[in-house]
Coordinates of C-alpha atoms in Angstrom, one line a residue:
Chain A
X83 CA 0.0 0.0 0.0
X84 CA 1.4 3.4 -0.8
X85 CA 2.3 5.9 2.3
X86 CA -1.0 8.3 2.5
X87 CA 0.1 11.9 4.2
X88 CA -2.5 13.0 6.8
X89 CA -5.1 16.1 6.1
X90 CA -3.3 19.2 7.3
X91 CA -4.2 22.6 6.8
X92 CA -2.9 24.9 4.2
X93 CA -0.5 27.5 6.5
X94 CA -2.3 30.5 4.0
X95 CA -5.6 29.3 5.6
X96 CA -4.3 28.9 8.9
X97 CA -2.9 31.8 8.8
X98 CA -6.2 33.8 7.8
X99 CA -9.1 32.3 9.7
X100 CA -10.2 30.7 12.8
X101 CA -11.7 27.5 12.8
X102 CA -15.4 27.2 13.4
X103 CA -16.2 23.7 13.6
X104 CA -15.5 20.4 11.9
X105 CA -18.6 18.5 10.0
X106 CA -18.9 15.0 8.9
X107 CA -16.4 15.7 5.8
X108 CA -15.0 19.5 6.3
X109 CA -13.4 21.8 8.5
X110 CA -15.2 25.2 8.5
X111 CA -13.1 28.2 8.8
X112 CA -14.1 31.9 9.5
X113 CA -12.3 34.7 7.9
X114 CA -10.8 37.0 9.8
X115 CA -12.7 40.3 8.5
X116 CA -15.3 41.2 10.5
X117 CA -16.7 43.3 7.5
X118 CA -17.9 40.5 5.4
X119 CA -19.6 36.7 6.9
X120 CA -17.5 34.5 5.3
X121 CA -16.8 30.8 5.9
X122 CA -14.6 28.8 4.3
X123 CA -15.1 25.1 3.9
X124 CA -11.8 22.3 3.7
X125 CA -12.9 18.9 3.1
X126 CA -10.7 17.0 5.1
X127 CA -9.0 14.5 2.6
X128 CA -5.3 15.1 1.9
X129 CA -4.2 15.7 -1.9
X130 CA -7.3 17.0 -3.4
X131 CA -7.6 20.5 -5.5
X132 CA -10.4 20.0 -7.2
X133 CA -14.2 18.9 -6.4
X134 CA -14.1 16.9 -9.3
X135 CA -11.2 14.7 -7.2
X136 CA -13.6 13.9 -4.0
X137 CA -15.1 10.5 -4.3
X138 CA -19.0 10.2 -5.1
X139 CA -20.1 10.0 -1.3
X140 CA -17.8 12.8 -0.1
X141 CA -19.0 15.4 -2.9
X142 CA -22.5 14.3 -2.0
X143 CA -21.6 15.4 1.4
X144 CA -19.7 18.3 0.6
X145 CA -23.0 19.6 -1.4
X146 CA -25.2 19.4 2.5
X147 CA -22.3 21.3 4.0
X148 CA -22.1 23.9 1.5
X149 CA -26.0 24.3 2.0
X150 CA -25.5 23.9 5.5
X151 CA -22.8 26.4 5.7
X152 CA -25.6 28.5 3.6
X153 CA -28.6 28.4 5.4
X154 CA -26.3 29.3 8.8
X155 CA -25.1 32.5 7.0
X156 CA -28.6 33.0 5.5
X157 CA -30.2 33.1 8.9
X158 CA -27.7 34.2 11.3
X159 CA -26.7 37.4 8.9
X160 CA -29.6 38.2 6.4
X161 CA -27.2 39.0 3.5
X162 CA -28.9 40.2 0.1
X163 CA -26.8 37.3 -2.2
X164 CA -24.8 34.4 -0.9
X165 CA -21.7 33.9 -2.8
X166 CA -20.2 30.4 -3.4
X167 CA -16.8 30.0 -4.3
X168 CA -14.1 27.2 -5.5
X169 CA -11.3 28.7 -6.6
X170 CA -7.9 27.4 -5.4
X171 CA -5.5 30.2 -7.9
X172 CA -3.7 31.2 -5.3
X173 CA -4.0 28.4 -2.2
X174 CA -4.4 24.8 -4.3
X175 CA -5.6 22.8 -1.4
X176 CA -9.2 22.4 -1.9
X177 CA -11.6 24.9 0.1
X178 CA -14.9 26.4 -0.8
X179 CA -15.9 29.9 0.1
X180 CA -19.2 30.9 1.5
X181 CA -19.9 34.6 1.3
X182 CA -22.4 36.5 2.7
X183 CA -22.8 39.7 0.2
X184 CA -24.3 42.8 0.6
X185 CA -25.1 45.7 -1.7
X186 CA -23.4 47.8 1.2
X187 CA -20.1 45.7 0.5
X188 CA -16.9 46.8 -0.6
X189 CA -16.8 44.8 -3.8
X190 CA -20.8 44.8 -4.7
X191 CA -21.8 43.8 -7.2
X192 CA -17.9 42.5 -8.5
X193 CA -16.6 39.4 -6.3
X194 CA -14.9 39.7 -3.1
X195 CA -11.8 37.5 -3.7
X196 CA -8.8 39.9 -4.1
X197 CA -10.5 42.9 -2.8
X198 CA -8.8 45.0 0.2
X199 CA -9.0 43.0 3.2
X200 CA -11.4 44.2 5.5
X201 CA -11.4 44.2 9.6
X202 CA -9.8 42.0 11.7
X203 CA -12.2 40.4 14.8
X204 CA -11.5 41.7 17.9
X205 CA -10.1 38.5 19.9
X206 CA -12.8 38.9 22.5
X207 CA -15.8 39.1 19.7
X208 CA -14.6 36.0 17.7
X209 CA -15.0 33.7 19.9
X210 CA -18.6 34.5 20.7
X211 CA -18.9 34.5 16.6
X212 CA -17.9 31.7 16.1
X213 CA -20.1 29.5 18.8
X214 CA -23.3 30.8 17.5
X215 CA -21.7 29.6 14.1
X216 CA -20.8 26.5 15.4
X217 CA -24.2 26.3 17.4
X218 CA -26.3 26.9 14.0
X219 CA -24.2 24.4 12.2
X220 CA -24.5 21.5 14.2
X221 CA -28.4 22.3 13.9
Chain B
X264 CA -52.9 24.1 -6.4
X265 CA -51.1 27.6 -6.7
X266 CA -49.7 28.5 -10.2
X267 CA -46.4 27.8 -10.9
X268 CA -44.5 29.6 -13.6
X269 CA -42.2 27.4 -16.1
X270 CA -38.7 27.8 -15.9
X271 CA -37.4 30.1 -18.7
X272 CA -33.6 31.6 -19.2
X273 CA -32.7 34.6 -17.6
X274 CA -32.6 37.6 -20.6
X275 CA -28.4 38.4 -19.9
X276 CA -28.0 34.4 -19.8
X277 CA -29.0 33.9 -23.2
X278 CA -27.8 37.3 -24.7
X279 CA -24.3 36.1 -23.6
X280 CA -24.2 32.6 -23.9
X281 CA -24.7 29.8 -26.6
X282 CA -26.5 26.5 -25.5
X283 CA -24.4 23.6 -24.8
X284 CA -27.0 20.5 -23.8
X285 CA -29.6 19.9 -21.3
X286 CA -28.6 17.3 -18.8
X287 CA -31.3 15.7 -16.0
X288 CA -31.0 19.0 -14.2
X289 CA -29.1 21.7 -15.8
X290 CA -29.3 23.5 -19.2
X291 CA -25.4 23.7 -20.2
X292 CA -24.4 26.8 -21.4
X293 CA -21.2 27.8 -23.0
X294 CA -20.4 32.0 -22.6
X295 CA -19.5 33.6 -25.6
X296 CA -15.7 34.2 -25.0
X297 CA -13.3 32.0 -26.7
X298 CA -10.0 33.4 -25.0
X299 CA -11.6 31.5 -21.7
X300 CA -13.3 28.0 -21.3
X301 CA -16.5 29.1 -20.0
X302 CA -19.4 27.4 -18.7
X303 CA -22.3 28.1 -16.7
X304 CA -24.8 25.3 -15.3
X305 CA -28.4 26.7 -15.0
X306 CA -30.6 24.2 -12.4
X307 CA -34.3 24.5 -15.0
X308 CA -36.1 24.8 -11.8
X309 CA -38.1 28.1 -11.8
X310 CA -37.3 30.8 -9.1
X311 CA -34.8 29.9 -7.3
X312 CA -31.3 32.0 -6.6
X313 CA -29.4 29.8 -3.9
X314 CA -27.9 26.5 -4.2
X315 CA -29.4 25.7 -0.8
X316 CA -33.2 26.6 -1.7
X317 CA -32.8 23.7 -4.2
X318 CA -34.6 20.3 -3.0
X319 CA -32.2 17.8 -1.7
X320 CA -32.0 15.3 -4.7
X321 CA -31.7 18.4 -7.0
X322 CA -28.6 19.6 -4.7
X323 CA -27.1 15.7 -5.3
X324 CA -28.0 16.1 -9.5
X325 CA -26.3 19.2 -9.6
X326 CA -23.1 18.2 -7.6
X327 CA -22.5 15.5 -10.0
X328 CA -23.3 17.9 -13.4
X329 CA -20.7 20.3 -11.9
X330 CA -18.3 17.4 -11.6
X331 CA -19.7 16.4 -15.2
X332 CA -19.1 20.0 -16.4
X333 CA -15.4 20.1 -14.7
X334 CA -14.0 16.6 -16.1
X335 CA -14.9 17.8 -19.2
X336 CA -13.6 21.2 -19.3
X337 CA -10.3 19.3 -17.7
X338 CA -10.1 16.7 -20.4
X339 CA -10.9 19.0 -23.3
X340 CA -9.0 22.2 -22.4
X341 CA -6.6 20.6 -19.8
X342 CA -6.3 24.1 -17.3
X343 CA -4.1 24.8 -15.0
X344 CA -6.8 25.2 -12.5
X345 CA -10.9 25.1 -12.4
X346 CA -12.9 27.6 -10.9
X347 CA -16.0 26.8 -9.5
X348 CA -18.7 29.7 -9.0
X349 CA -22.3 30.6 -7.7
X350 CA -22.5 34.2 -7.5
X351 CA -25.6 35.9 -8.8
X352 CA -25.2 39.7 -7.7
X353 CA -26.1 40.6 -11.4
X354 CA -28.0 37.9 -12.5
X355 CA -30.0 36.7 -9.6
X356 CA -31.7 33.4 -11.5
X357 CA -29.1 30.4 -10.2
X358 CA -26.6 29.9 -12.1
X359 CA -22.9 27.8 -11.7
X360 CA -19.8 29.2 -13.4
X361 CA -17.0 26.2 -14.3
X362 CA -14.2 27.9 -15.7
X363 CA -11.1 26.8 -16.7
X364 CA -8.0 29.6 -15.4
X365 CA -5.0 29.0 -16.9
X366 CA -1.7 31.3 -15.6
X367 CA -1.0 32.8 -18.4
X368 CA -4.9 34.5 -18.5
X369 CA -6.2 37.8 -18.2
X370 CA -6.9 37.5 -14.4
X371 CA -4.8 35.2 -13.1
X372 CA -4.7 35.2 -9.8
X373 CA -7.7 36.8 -9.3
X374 CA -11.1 36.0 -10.3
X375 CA -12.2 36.4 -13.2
X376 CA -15.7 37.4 -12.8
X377 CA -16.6 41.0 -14.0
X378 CA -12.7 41.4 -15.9
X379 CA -13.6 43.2 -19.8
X380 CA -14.9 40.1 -21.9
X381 CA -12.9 38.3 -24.0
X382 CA -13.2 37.7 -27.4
X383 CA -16.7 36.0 -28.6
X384 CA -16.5 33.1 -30.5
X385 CA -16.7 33.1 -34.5
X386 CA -20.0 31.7 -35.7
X387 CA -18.3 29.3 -37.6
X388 CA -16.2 27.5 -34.8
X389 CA -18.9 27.6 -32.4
X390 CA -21.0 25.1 -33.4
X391 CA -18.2 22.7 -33.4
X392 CA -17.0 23.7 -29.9
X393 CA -20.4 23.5 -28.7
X394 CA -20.6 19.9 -30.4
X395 CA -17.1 18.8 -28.6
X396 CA -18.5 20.2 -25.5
X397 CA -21.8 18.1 -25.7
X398 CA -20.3 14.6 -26.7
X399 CA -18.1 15.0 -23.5
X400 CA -20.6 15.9 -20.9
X401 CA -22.8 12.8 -22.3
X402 CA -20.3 10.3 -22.1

């Protein structure tokens, strides 16, 4: 049998979020800009760039993540478009953005991707973010 | 029973795009710029503008036509990198961007959503592109 590395995060995305919660298949990441609600999905499965790559099952379960992932931004934030993302150009381990957009936004009606970065959390505020993202999640 | 109306293409989606196939789900478009392997997945289920408003079994459909749509846009145009993308802050009907990026494009790294359109296809190739296109996605 051929060595198989373990699932570890890309340092870029370490680097730039904090982790919500893990799901069945994928970490969930929040950005840290406070200006925009914005998750990041990582299925955890070492190698993989592109959805295409997941097996049948895990991009079956990818797809209720992503809409879970939705729904929680939906609800808990009320944006006016959700934006959904693959894109991997610069950071090739697979991750899928979920983007709650505004018409208020920086980048409206453009994508986000690339634009300034917004505002860092406050440490203090984060956490509580993220455990009523974590809460809604696990709904 | 309340009225339901049929599904019909968004006006912008069919000024800028030629018709590829219908699959179970999705009508496959192609978008009318040949310096970028373009195509855009439109779920033929009437009013709807999030991947998560979709029923369940829908969601599963269109998970595998994106992976459809990708393998073939991988095998025909061999990319350096897909891009995946449900944004819909113009066009609010649902629609699903695969895209294949290569480095050396107009974007690159960045997305290329909203960047000054390419060049449209000639009438002439079109039709065989379009044909290419559909043989793959049937297979």
């Amino acid at each position: 049998m051929p060595e198989v590395a373990p699932f570890t995060l890309h340092e870029q995305l370490k680097a730039d979020t904090y982790t919500v919660t893990r799901l069945a298949l994928c970490r969930v990441l929040l950005l840290n800009d406070s200006s925009v609600p914005w998750l990041i999905l990582v299925p955890e499965v070492p190698g993989i760039s592109e959805i295409h790559e997941l097996s049948i099952l895990d991009r079956t379960v990818l797809m209720e993540e992503i809409s879970r992932a939705s729904l929680a931004l939906q609800e808990l934030y009320a944006p006016d478009k959700l934006n959904i993302g693959a894109l991997g150009n610069i950071v090739p381990q697979l991750h899928i953005h979920i983007i709650g957009r505004y018409k208020s936004d920086r980048a409206w009606p453009g994508p986000i991707w690339g634009t300034a970065p917004g505002k860092p959390y406050k440490p203090d505020d984060v956490v509580a973010v993220c455990a009523r993202l974590r809460e809604r999640l696990r709904q």
